């Protein structure tokens, strides 16, 4: 006879935190949101940590190199989507690692044979008025000049005018050599009253641009997630099919951590993948696994060698796995169960394995609830898909700006490897949908608001860091009528566009 759980599975929306004593020191500015990203032994520190507990989902419509840089600036990490060719994924990783803090790999470049019309089109597409001119028009070609808005007048010039005729040529540019530090670059900018400084290698190939406007921005990003060489930290997704070829390429490209992208992690396929990593790289390559929804699944992946474990099946906004296959578990219950297993494993082995809550989050406060329930960090898809930096198109739907968003289990993604069960290389049916999400603007602004809520709630509970929060947090299940009571009710709202309830919409 089948096994039946004696209690129902619950979602985040069915829980509330009960406030605790707050000391005078417990203010949001004092809250430390640093969390471990990979496993570590008792008495030691994790070799990789996050400055904020956020990661972006391994999805085509979410995690490309642009979003990875933006999120790393805020202290989180992106996992570049693996449902693309090995070469393309590795190239995205390279572009992130080439973005040293303050040193920008130019995404707005042109050749000297292009025209003013091409410059205007490029400016419209990228929004950038400073355009490096390289011999071949690439981001790392030989630098031959620069075009800024001061170099041309649209009303007085023929659109067919060659860039070479009005650009500021290389012999009139101030440039910096490749070994220049960020401080030295900023000193050159200020001493010479520049708006932008090209950094070139020994062969005069363009490497980076340093901008005057970025000086203040970097002062405002104290939580930037950087490696020892001041490059942004980035993760990459892999599957359980071509890992023998994909993993070496991603490591060569500079990926700091990998993660198996799979709809269900309690499988021999994931064990084989983890075994390959350990046999070929030992502990030098860090890799997460998942997803699981109970203690048995956690223990399986922990014993197989996972550095962190993702929790959640069927709870994502674009996921229809539960509807299609009838498997999964309420996200809150799954997370609580896995957290208990993680703590038990730590007591037995002295090894702490971080867990990542993946899916089921609709409101900002669900992030805080997940932390209280034992999650070390979150993986979010819809949340990040709404931002300027996500790779999808911004479209106007009935007068409202939206961003395209589709699941990895949708026909559009065609990511059959994520649902690999050893059969044919195709999707027999969809486990994700193709959709839109409301456009929300810049990542930086939205993340700041979400994390302000997290810090404020932690202070209400009397905690100044995540480990303390998890020790002292008190949670209560609530009734369906309590959920109604918790929102605006029995009133007529003046502004229907206000974000009542703080959801991701």
Tab-separated table of C-alpha atoms in Angstrom:
chain	number	residue	atom	x	y	z
A	1	UNK	CA	0.000	0.000	0.000
A	2	UNK	CA	1.261	3.499	-0.836
A	3	UNK	CA	2.731	5.654	1.929
A	4	UNK	CA	0.584	8.601	3.016
A	5	UNK	CA	1.956	11.662	4.784
A	6	UNK	CA	-0.184	12.408	7.826
A	7	UNK	CA	-0.056	16.194	7.350
A	8	UNK	CA	-0.791	18.385	4.326
A	9	UNK	CA	2.010	20.211	2.513
A	10	UNK	CA	1.992	23.974	3.020
A	11	UNK	CA	3.051	26.999	0.980
A	12	UNK	CA	4.813	30.162	2.134
A	13	UNK	CA	1.509	32.018	2.078
A	14	UNK	CA	0.239	29.868	4.938
A	15	UNK	CA	2.900	31.064	7.392
A	16	UNK	CA	3.682	34.240	9.285
A	17	UNK	CA	6.635	35.223	11.440
A	18	UNK	CA	5.880	36.150	15.048
A	19	UNK	CA	7.808	39.278	16.158
A	20	UNK	CA	10.426	38.995	18.885
A	21	UNK	CA	12.348	41.389	21.102
A	22	UNK	CA	14.357	44.002	19.177
A	23	UNK	CA	17.314	45.698	20.846
A	24	UNK	CA	18.421	49.256	20.075
A	25	UNK	CA	21.181	47.828	17.872
A	26	UNK	CA	18.679	45.920	15.759
A	27	UNK	CA	18.220	48.357	12.886
A	28	UNK	CA	18.178	47.470	9.167
A	29	UNK	CA	21.551	49.117	8.485
A	30	UNK	CA	23.183	46.669	10.907
A	31	UNK	CA	21.718	43.524	9.338
A	32	UNK	CA	24.256	41.247	7.644
A	33	UNK	CA	22.760	39.114	4.840
A	34	UNK	CA	25.899	37.168	3.949
A	35	UNK	CA	25.288	33.439	3.517
A	36	UNK	CA	27.380	30.437	2.424
A	37	UNK	CA	27.027	29.277	-1.175
A	38	UNK	CA	28.892	25.959	-0.927
A	39	UNK	CA	29.502	23.363	1.768
A	40	UNK	CA	32.111	23.709	4.482
A	41	UNK	CA	33.347	21.822	7.525
A	42	UNK	CA	32.573	22.719	11.117
A	43	UNK	CA	34.907	25.474	12.312
A	44	UNK	CA	35.757	26.578	8.769
A	45	UNK	CA	34.272	29.107	6.365
A	46	UNK	CA	32.734	28.427	2.968
A	47	UNK	CA	35.100	28.999	0.061
A	48	UNK	CA	32.284	30.796	-1.767
A	49	UNK	CA	29.669	32.991	-0.093
A	50	UNK	CA	26.969	35.417	-1.192
A	51	UNK	CA	26.666	38.945	0.162
A	52	UNK	CA	22.895	38.769	-0.291
A	53	UNK	CA	20.847	35.529	-0.395
A	54	UNK	CA	19.701	35.795	-4.006
A	55	UNK	CA	20.483	33.831	-7.147
A	56	UNK	CA	18.830	33.966	-10.549
A	57	UNK	CA	17.279	30.881	-12.115
A	58	UNK	CA	19.022	28.755	-14.741
A	59	UNK	CA	16.645	29.880	-17.487
A	60	UNK	CA	16.890	31.217	-21.035
A	61	UNK	CA	14.548	34.069	-20.173
A	62	UNK	CA	16.425	35.077	-17.018
A	63	UNK	CA	20.141	34.428	-16.640
A	64	UNK	CA	22.462	35.737	-19.326
A	65	UNK	CA	25.736	37.640	-18.894
A	66	UNK	CA	24.057	41.053	-18.599
A	67	UNK	CA	21.874	40.032	-15.674
A	68	UNK	CA	24.790	38.138	-14.107
A	69	UNK	CA	26.869	41.324	-13.923
A	70	UNK	CA	23.953	43.382	-12.583
A	71	UNK	CA	23.162	40.849	-9.845
A	72	UNK	CA	26.819	40.410	-8.865
A	73	UNK	CA	26.998	44.173	-8.350
A	74	UNK	CA	24.255	43.799	-5.737
A	75	UNK	CA	25.940	40.857	-3.998
A	76	UNK	CA	24.064	37.890	-5.513
A	77	UNK	CA	24.893	35.334	-8.185
A	78	UNK	CA	23.473	34.259	-11.533
A	79	UNK	CA	23.703	30.800	-13.029
A	80	UNK	CA	24.058	31.207	-16.795
A	81	UNK	CA	21.484	29.024	-18.524
A	82	UNK	CA	22.778	25.743	-19.892
A	83	UNK	CA	20.099	25.104	-22.529
A	84	UNK	CA	22.342	26.504	-25.262
A	85	UNK	CA	25.477	25.300	-27.008
A	86	UNK	CA	28.551	24.711	-24.889
A	87	UNK	CA	30.381	27.405	-26.846
A	88	UNK	CA	27.666	30.023	-26.313
A	89	UNK	CA	27.364	29.326	-22.591
A	90	UNK	CA	31.127	29.468	-22.134
A	91	UNK	CA	31.214	32.764	-24.056
A	92	UNK	CA	28.643	34.253	-21.660
A	93	UNK	CA	30.748	33.169	-18.696
A	94	UNK	CA	33.823	34.752	-20.285
A	95	UNK	CA	31.994	38.047	-20.788
A	96	UNK	CA	31.010	38.144	-17.110
A	97	UNK	CA	34.545	37.350	-15.957
A	98	UNK	CA	35.949	40.043	-18.248
A	99	UNK	CA	33.865	42.594	-16.359
A	100	UNK	CA	36.248	43.585	-13.601
A	101	UNK	CA	34.672	45.930	-11.059
A	102	UNK	CA	34.798	49.359	-12.653
A	103	UNK	CA	36.204	47.937	-15.895
A	104	UNK	CA	33.452	47.565	-18.485
A	105	UNK	CA	33.678	45.330	-21.537
A	106	UNK	CA	32.102	47.554	-24.160
A	107	UNK	CA	28.849	46.329	-25.679
A	108	UNK	CA	28.586	49.355	-27.974
A	109	UNK	CA	31.265	49.152	-30.672
A	110	UNK	CA	31.605	50.046	-34.321
A	111	UNK	CA	34.059	49.914	-37.223
A	112	UNK	CA	35.529	52.998	-38.952
A	113	UNK	CA	33.746	52.073	-42.187
A	114	UNK	CA	30.316	52.377	-40.565
A	115	UNK	CA	28.234	55.527	-40.936
A	116	UNK	CA	26.592	58.175	-38.775
A	117	UNK	CA	23.310	56.370	-39.398
A	118	UNK	CA	24.858	53.231	-37.890
A	119	UNK	CA	25.993	55.227	-34.853
A	120	UNK	CA	22.469	56.536	-34.301
A	121	UNK	CA	20.981	53.040	-34.601
A	122	UNK	CA	23.547	51.683	-32.144
A	123	UNK	CA	22.821	54.480	-29.674
A	124	UNK	CA	19.091	53.811	-29.923
A	125	UNK	CA	19.633	50.118	-29.281
A	126	UNK	CA	22.109	50.353	-26.385
A	127	UNK	CA	21.432	53.820	-24.968
A	128	UNK	CA	25.186	54.500	-24.925
A	129	UNK	CA	26.588	57.725	-26.362
A	130	UNK	CA	30.257	56.669	-26.080
A	131	UNK	CA	31.183	54.227	-28.852
A	132	UNK	CA	34.687	52.759	-29.188
A	133	UNK	CA	35.795	52.374	-32.802
A	134	UNK	CA	37.839	49.245	-33.509
A	135	UNK	CA	39.287	47.971	-36.764
A	136	UNK	CA	36.819	45.102	-36.986
A	137	UNK	CA	33.998	46.637	-34.954
A	138	UNK	CA	34.315	44.094	-32.123
A	139	UNK	CA	34.601	44.732	-28.388
A	140	UNK	CA	38.250	43.613	-28.320
A	141	UNK	CA	39.514	44.746	-31.713
A	142	UNK	CA	42.383	47.149	-32.336
A	143	UNK	CA	41.360	50.595	-31.060
A	144	UNK	CA	41.346	53.267	-33.791
A	145	UNK	CA	39.144	55.933	-32.233
A	146	UNK	CA	36.103	56.880	-30.179
A	147	UNK	CA	32.809	58.553	-31.038
A	148	UNK	CA	30.864	60.571	-28.484
A	149	UNK	CA	27.856	62.854	-28.877
A	150	UNK	CA	30.278	65.790	-29.149
A	151	UNK	CA	31.739	64.418	-32.380
A	152	UNK	CA	28.688	64.909	-34.602
A	153	UNK	CA	25.657	67.114	-35.192
A	154	UNK	CA	22.713	65.282	-36.685
A	155	UNK	CA	21.173	68.427	-38.191
A	156	UNK	CA	24.334	69.361	-40.094
A	157	UNK	CA	25.734	66.025	-41.204
A	158	UNK	CA	24.814	63.522	-43.877
A	159	UNK	CA	23.726	60.191	-42.279
A	160	UNK	CA	26.017	58.415	-44.757
A	161	UNK	CA	29.143	60.126	-43.368
A	162	UNK	CA	31.797	57.565	-42.475
A	163	UNK	CA	32.673	57.128	-38.797
A	164	UNK	CA	36.338	57.540	-39.697
A	165	UNK	CA	35.593	61.112	-40.870
A	166	UNK	CA	34.250	62.405	-37.540
A	167	UNK	CA	35.552	60.115	-34.790
A	168	UNK	CA	38.241	61.238	-32.352
A	169	UNK	CA	41.231	59.281	-33.707
A	170	UNK	CA	43.497	57.031	-31.640
A	171	UNK	CA	46.445	59.489	-31.720
A	172	UNK	CA	44.328	62.061	-29.870
A	173	UNK	CA	43.059	59.671	-27.204
A	174	UNK	CA	44.354	59.184	-23.689
A	175	UNK	CA	44.424	55.450	-22.960
A	176	UNK	CA	45.612	53.275	-20.078
A	177	UNK	CA	47.702	50.066	-20.217
A	178	UNK	CA	46.240	46.704	-19.197
A	179	UNK	CA	47.933	46.623	-15.774
A	180	UNK	CA	46.179	49.852	-14.670
A	181	UNK	CA	44.281	49.559	-11.380
A	182	UNK	CA	40.818	51.035	-10.928
A	183	UNK	CA	42.196	53.739	-8.644
A	184	UNK	CA	44.833	54.671	-11.216
A	185	UNK	CA	42.206	54.714	-13.973
A	186	UNK	CA	39.957	57.030	-11.995
A	187	UNK	CA	42.922	59.315	-11.253
A	188	UNK	CA	43.655	59.546	-14.998
A	189	UNK	CA	40.008	60.370	-15.682
A	190	UNK	CA	39.897	63.142	-13.081
A	191	UNK	CA	43.344	64.581	-13.896
A	192	UNK	CA	42.537	64.804	-17.622
A	193	UNK	CA	38.860	65.754	-17.269
A	194	UNK	CA	37.727	62.708	-19.241
A	195	UNK	CA	34.317	61.078	-19.367
A	196	UNK	CA	35.698	57.716	-20.493
A	197	UNK	CA	39.083	56.000	-20.490
A	198	UNK	CA	39.910	53.071	-22.803
A	199	UNK	CA	42.165	50.351	-21.382
A	200	UNK	CA	44.220	48.548	-24.044
A	201	UNK	CA	46.586	45.567	-24.138
A	202	UNK	CA	50.172	45.557	-25.429
A	203	UNK	CA	48.934	45.320	-29.035
A	204	UNK	CA	46.538	48.255	-28.613
A	205	UNK	CA	43.493	45.990	-28.608
A	206	UNK	CA	40.592	47.336	-26.554
A	207	UNK	CA	40.106	45.507	-23.249
A	208	UNK	CA	37.862	47.704	-21.108
A	209	UNK	CA	36.274	51.101	-20.738
A	210	UNK	CA	36.325	52.987	-17.431
A	211	UNK	CA	33.664	55.700	-17.113
A	212	UNK	CA	33.599	58.787	-14.914
A	213	UNK	CA	29.908	58.196	-14.157
A	214	UNK	CA	30.703	54.757	-12.738
A	215	UNK	CA	32.920	56.187	-9.982
A	216	UNK	CA	30.012	57.095	-7.743
A	217	UNK	CA	28.112	53.939	-8.727
A	218	UNK	CA	30.871	51.684	-7.470
A	219	UNK	CA	30.982	53.576	-4.204
A	220	UNK	CA	27.276	52.756	-3.917
A	221	UNK	CA	27.854	49.010	-4.463
A	222	UNK	CA	29.727	47.921	-1.320
A	223	UNK	CA	28.267	44.402	-1.558
A	224	UNK	CA	29.670	43.574	-5.014
A	225	UNK	CA	30.383	39.849	-5.306
A	226	UNK	CA	33.971	39.672	-6.561
A	227	UNK	CA	36.705	37.089	-6.847
A	228	UNK	CA	40.335	37.625	-5.825
A	229	UNK	CA	41.021	39.429	-9.118
A	230	UNK	CA	38.123	41.886	-8.675
A	231	UNK	CA	36.078	40.073	-11.318
A	232	UNK	CA	32.401	39.331	-10.840
A	233	UNK	CA	31.555	35.872	-9.538
A	234	UNK	CA	29.277	33.855	-11.827
A	235	UNK	CA	27.721	30.398	-11.898
A	236	UNK	CA	26.736	28.191	-14.828
A	237	UNK	CA	24.114	25.500	-15.364
A	238	UNK	CA	24.880	22.027	-16.699
A	239	UNK	CA	22.742	19.001	-17.593
A	240	UNK	CA	23.125	15.282	-16.960
A	241	UNK	CA	23.862	14.413	-20.589
A	242	UNK	CA	26.841	16.340	-22.007
A	243	UNK	CA	28.603	17.185	-18.736
A	244	UNK	CA	31.851	15.489	-19.813
A	245	UNK	CA	32.211	18.123	-22.555
A	246	UNK	CA	30.387	21.076	-20.965
A	247	UNK	CA	32.089	21.102	-17.559
A	248	UNK	CA	35.693	21.457	-18.849
A	249	UNK	CA	34.625	24.290	-21.167
A	250	UNK	CA	32.856	26.193	-18.385
A	251	UNK	CA	35.758	25.759	-15.980
A	252	UNK	CA	38.146	26.993	-18.683
A	253	UNK	CA	35.860	29.994	-19.248
A	254	UNK	CA	36.144	30.902	-15.561
A	255	UNK	CA	32.848	29.774	-14.004
A	256	UNK	CA	33.149	29.972	-10.207
A	257	UNK	CA	30.460	27.390	-9.456
A	258	UNK	CA	28.256	25.003	-11.431
A	259	UNK	CA	24.735	23.717	-10.853
A	260	UNK	CA	22.913	20.740	-12.321
A	261	UNK	CA	19.740	22.066	-13.921
A	262	UNK	CA	17.136	19.343	-13.527
A	263	UNK	CA	13.466	19.117	-12.660
A	264	UNK	CA	14.117	16.271	-10.220
A	265	UNK	CA	17.392	15.550	-8.455
A	266	UNK	CA	16.793	12.250	-6.680
A	267	UNK	CA	18.175	10.216	-9.592
A	268	UNK	CA	21.093	8.135	-10.785
A	269	UNK	CA	21.692	10.692	-13.554
A	270	UNK	CA	22.625	13.358	-11.025
A	271	UNK	CA	24.787	10.934	-9.068
A	272	UNK	CA	26.683	10.076	-12.253
A	273	UNK	CA	27.240	13.769	-12.951
A	274	UNK	CA	28.490	14.473	-9.428
A	275	UNK	CA	30.727	11.405	-9.533
A	276	UNK	CA	32.294	12.676	-12.776
A	277	UNK	CA	33.076	16.004	-11.107
A	278	UNK	CA	34.658	14.438	-8.042
A	279	UNK	CA	36.683	11.871	-9.987
A	280	UNK	CA	38.067	14.454	-12.397
A	281	UNK	CA	38.304	17.608	-10.308
A	282	UNK	CA	38.137	16.539	-6.673
A	283	UNK	CA	36.779	19.340	-4.496
A	284	UNK	CA	38.249	22.115	-6.671
A	285	UNK	CA	35.069	22.421	-8.734
A	286	UNK	CA	32.009	23.508	-6.766
A	287	UNK	CA	28.660	22.154	-7.955
A	288	UNK	CA	25.081	22.335	-6.749
A	289	UNK	CA	22.422	19.700	-7.404
A	290	UNK	CA	18.669	19.224	-7.156
A	291	UNK	CA	15.827	19.654	-7.067
A	292	UNK	CA	14.491	17.628	-4.117
A	293	UNK	CA	11.522	17.995	-1.769
A	294	UNK	CA	12.343	15.767	1.208
A	295	UNK	CA	15.079	14.564	3.509
A	296	UNK	CA	15.712	11.375	1.532
A	297	UNK	CA	16.443	13.366	-1.621
A	298	UNK	CA	18.738	15.700	0.309
A	299	UNK	CA	20.699	12.835	1.832
A	300	UNK	CA	21.103	11.153	-1.551
A	301	UNK	CA	22.650	14.256	-3.131
A	302	UNK	CA	24.709	15.065	-0.039
A	303	UNK	CA	26.270	11.596	-0.087
A	304	UNK	CA	26.835	11.937	-3.849
A	305	UNK	CA	28.995	15.028	-3.278
A	306	UNK	CA	26.796	18.088	-3.913
A	307	UNK	CA	28.142	21.439	-2.658
A	308	UNK	CA	24.646	22.891	-2.273
A	309	UNK	CA	21.192	21.446	-2.840
A	310	UNK	CA	18.140	23.055	-4.414
A	311	UNK	CA	14.684	22.491	-2.953
A	312	UNK	CA	11.392	22.654	-4.844
A	313	UNK	CA	9.424	20.828	-7.514
A	314	UNK	CA	6.442	22.296	-9.330
A	315	UNK	CA	6.205	25.592	-7.435
A	316	UNK	CA	7.573	27.971	-10.069
A	317	UNK	CA	5.224	30.489	-11.666
A	318	UNK	CA	5.751	29.021	-15.152
A	319	UNK	CA	6.000	25.405	-14.001
A	320	UNK	CA	3.128	22.987	-14.652
A	321	UNK	CA	4.864	19.817	-13.467
A	322	UNK	CA	2.305	19.237	-10.712
A	323	UNK	CA	-0.547	19.774	-13.134
A	324	UNK	CA	0.956	17.518	-15.800
A	325	UNK	CA	2.468	14.756	-13.672
A	326	UNK	CA	0.976	15.071	-10.193
A	327	UNK	CA	4.347	15.215	-8.410
A	328	UNK	CA	5.824	17.831	-6.099
A	329	UNK	CA	5.260	19.220	-2.646
A	330	UNK	CA	4.199	22.504	-1.062
A	331	UNK	CA	7.336	24.640	-1.040
A	332	UNK	CA	7.295	25.609	2.645
A	333	UNK	CA	6.859	22.018	3.827
A	334	UNK	CA	9.527	20.776	1.424
A	335	UNK	CA	11.988	23.410	2.650
A	336	UNK	CA	11.330	22.707	6.341
A	337	UNK	CA	11.798	18.966	5.792
A	338	UNK	CA	15.051	19.391	3.866
A	339	UNK	CA	16.377	21.903	6.421
A	340	UNK	CA	15.841	19.324	9.179
A	341	UNK	CA	17.755	16.754	7.100
A	342	UNK	CA	20.543	19.277	6.437
A	343	UNK	CA	20.912	20.033	10.160
A	344	UNK	CA	20.937	16.332	11.009
A	345	UNK	CA	23.607	15.721	8.371
A	346	UNK	CA	25.701	18.537	9.861
A	347	UNK	CA	25.442	17.024	13.335
A	348	UNK	CA	26.482	13.612	12.033
A	349	UNK	CA	29.283	14.612	9.668
A	350	UNK	CA	30.392	18.104	10.654
A	351	UNK	CA	29.743	19.215	7.058
A	352	UNK	CA	27.256	22.018	6.439
A	353	UNK	CA	25.571	21.883	3.024
A	354	UNK	CA	23.670	25.066	2.072
A	355	UNK	CA	20.169	24.667	0.682
A	356	UNK	CA	18.572	26.864	-1.954
A	357	UNK	CA	14.818	27.473	-2.030
A	358	UNK	CA	13.769	27.348	-5.683
A	359	UNK	CA	10.166	28.250	-6.588
A	360	UNK	CA	6.918	29.083	-4.847
A	361	UNK	CA	7.740	32.722	-4.080
A	362	UNK	CA	5.144	35.341	-4.928
A	363	UNK	CA	5.779	38.094	-2.381
A	364	UNK	CA	8.915	39.769	-1.079
A	365	UNK	CA	8.227	38.493	2.426
A	366	UNK	CA	8.417	34.911	1.144
A	367	UNK	CA	12.188	35.457	0.889
A	368	UNK	CA	12.284	36.194	4.599
A	369	UNK	CA	10.081	33.221	5.432
A	370	UNK	CA	12.334	30.917	3.414
A	371	UNK	CA	15.402	32.146	5.308
A	372	UNK	CA	13.646	31.559	8.625
A	373	UNK	CA	12.708	28.043	7.538
A	374	UNK	CA	16.355	27.179	6.904
A	375	UNK	CA	17.154	28.227	3.343
A	376	UNK	CA	20.575	29.764	2.856
A	377	UNK	CA	19.612	31.502	-0.372
A	378	UNK	CA	16.836	31.702	-2.971
A	379	UNK	CA	16.734	30.992	-6.688
A	380	UNK	CA	14.253	33.267	-8.446
A	381	UNK	CA	13.046	33.290	-12.040
A	382	UNK	CA	9.963	35.469	-12.477
A	383	UNK	CA	11.397	38.007	-10.035
A	384	UNK	CA	14.450	38.685	-12.225
A	385	UNK	CA	12.704	38.187	-15.583
A	386	UNK	CA	10.874	41.512	-15.038
A	387	UNK	CA	13.999	43.663	-15.088
A	388	UNK	CA	15.822	45.649	-17.770
A	389	UNK	CA	18.823	43.355	-17.525
A	390	UNK	CA	17.016	40.093	-18.314
A	391	UNK	CA	17.550	38.842	-21.890
A	392	UNK	CA	13.930	38.934	-23.069
A	393	UNK	CA	12.046	41.514	-25.096
A	394	UNK	CA	10.047	44.324	-23.516
A	395	UNK	CA	6.683	44.478	-25.245
A	396	UNK	CA	3.547	46.594	-25.007
A	397	UNK	CA	0.467	44.509	-24.194
A	398	UNK	CA	-2.796	46.454	-24.043
A	399	UNK	CA	-0.996	49.625	-23.008
A	400	UNK	CA	1.202	47.993	-20.355
A	401	UNK	CA	4.871	47.149	-20.701
A	402	UNK	CA	5.640	43.492	-20.147
A	403	UNK	CA	8.653	41.200	-20.438
A	404	UNK	CA	8.526	37.792	-22.096
A	405	UNK	CA	9.054	34.861	-19.731
A	406	UNK	CA	8.994	31.165	-20.516
A	407	UNK	CA	9.763	27.988	-18.625
A	408	UNK	CA	12.601	25.616	-19.408
A	409	UNK	CA	9.988	22.877	-19.740
A	410	UNK	CA	8.077	24.792	-22.414
A	411	UNK	CA	8.143	23.996	-26.114
A	412	UNK	CA	9.842	27.344	-26.685
A	413	UNK	CA	12.843	26.447	-24.507
A	414	UNK	CA	13.087	22.891	-25.844
A	415	UNK	CA	15.281	22.013	-22.866
A	416	UNK	CA	14.614	18.280	-22.803
A	417	UNK	CA	17.888	17.651	-20.936
A	418	UNK	CA	16.376	19.242	-17.832
A	419	UNK	CA	13.724	16.503	-17.779
A	420	UNK	CA	16.089	13.707	-18.817
A	421	UNK	CA	14.997	10.269	-17.658
A	422	UNK	CA	17.277	8.304	-19.926
A	423	UNK	CA	14.911	8.163	-22.870
A	424	UNK	CA	14.705	9.811	-26.253
A	425	UNK	CA	16.144	13.266	-26.749
A	426	UNK	CA	12.883	15.171	-26.957
A	427	UNK	CA	10.040	16.566	-24.861
A	428	UNK	CA	7.054	14.226	-24.836
A	429	UNK	CA	4.895	16.910	-23.187
A	430	UNK	CA	5.367	20.378	-21.738
A	431	UNK	CA	6.125	21.063	-18.075
A	432	UNK	CA	6.343	24.844	-18.468
A	433	UNK	CA	4.422	27.689	-20.119
A	434	UNK	CA	5.268	30.655	-22.346
A	435	UNK	CA	4.077	33.895	-20.744
A	436	UNK	CA	4.551	37.574	-19.891
A	437	UNK	CA	5.454	39.281	-16.612
A	438	UNK	CA	4.955	42.972	-15.776
A	439	UNK	CA	8.016	45.064	-16.609
A	440	UNK	CA	9.579	46.416	-13.402
A	441	UNK	CA	12.588	48.544	-14.419
A	442	UNK	CA	16.167	48.235	-13.175
A	443	UNK	CA	17.351	45.266	-11.129
A	444	UNK	CA	19.234	47.460	-8.664
A	445	UNK	CA	16.183	49.459	-7.607
A	446	UNK	CA	13.944	46.425	-7.134
A	447	UNK	CA	16.497	44.323	-5.267
A	448	UNK	CA	17.137	47.228	-2.907
A	449	UNK	CA	13.444	47.397	-1.982
A	450	UNK	CA	13.085	43.624	-1.562
A	451	UNK	CA	16.135	43.354	0.679
A	452	UNK	CA	15.060	46.396	2.711
A	453	UNK	CA	11.932	44.421	3.606
A	454	UNK	CA	14.006	41.381	4.559
A	455	UNK	CA	16.282	43.419	6.824
A	456	UNK	CA	13.354	45.190	8.429
A	457	UNK	CA	11.548	41.926	9.184
A	458	UNK	CA	14.685	40.373	10.650
A	459	UNK	CA	14.941	43.355	12.994
A	460	UNK	CA	11.298	42.853	14.016
A	461	UNK	CA	12.324	39.332	15.022
A	462	UNK	CA	15.462	40.524	16.848
A	463	UNK	CA	18.100	39.108	14.448
A	464	UNK	CA	21.125	40.814	12.889
A	465	UNK	CA	22.327	37.987	10.638
A	466	UNK	CA	20.869	34.942	8.917
A	467	UNK	CA	22.206	32.234	11.289
A	468	UNK	CA	20.807	34.117	14.286
A	469	UNK	CA	17.515	34.622	12.476
A	470	UNK	CA	17.212	30.893	11.816
A	471	UNK	CA	17.908	30.138	15.510
A	472	UNK	CA	15.364	32.523	17.017
A	473	UNK	CA	12.646	32.833	14.347
A	474	UNK	CA	9.153	31.759	15.392
A	475	UNK	CA	6.656	30.824	12.693
A	476	UNK	CA	2.949	30.190	12.857
A	477	UNK	CA	0.530	28.571	10.453
A	478	UNK	CA	-2.419	30.778	9.611
A	479	UNK	CA	-5.965	30.168	8.450
A	480	UNK	CA	-7.426	31.175	5.097
A	481	UNK	CA	-9.317	34.025	6.764
A	482	UNK	CA	-6.062	35.254	8.327
A	483	UNK	CA	-4.628	35.564	4.832
A	484	UNK	CA	-7.529	37.822	3.861
A	485	UNK	CA	-7.137	39.816	7.078
A	486	UNK	CA	-3.439	40.375	6.313
A	487	UNK	CA	-4.077	42.422	3.176
A	488	UNK	CA	-6.002	45.609	2.552
A	489	UNK	CA	-9.702	44.921	3.127
A	490	UNK	CA	-12.989	46.688	3.747
A	491	UNK	CA	-11.664	49.861	2.096
A	492	UNK	CA	-11.713	51.429	-1.362
A	493	UNK	CA	-8.155	51.900	-2.586
A	494	UNK	CA	-7.289	55.318	-3.984
A	495	UNK	CA	-4.494	54.037	-6.189
A	496	UNK	CA	-5.124	50.641	-7.746
A	497	UNK	CA	-1.578	50.515	-9.166
A	498	UNK	CA	0.074	50.528	-5.746
A	499	UNK	CA	1.917	47.374	-4.802
A	500	UNK	CA	-0.374	46.302	-2.009
A	501	UNK	CA	1.037	43.179	-0.412
A	502	UNK	CA	4.478	43.660	-1.949
A	503	UNK	CA	4.204	40.947	-4.603
A	504	UNK	CA	6.552	40.521	-7.536
A	505	UNK	CA	3.969	41.914	-9.933
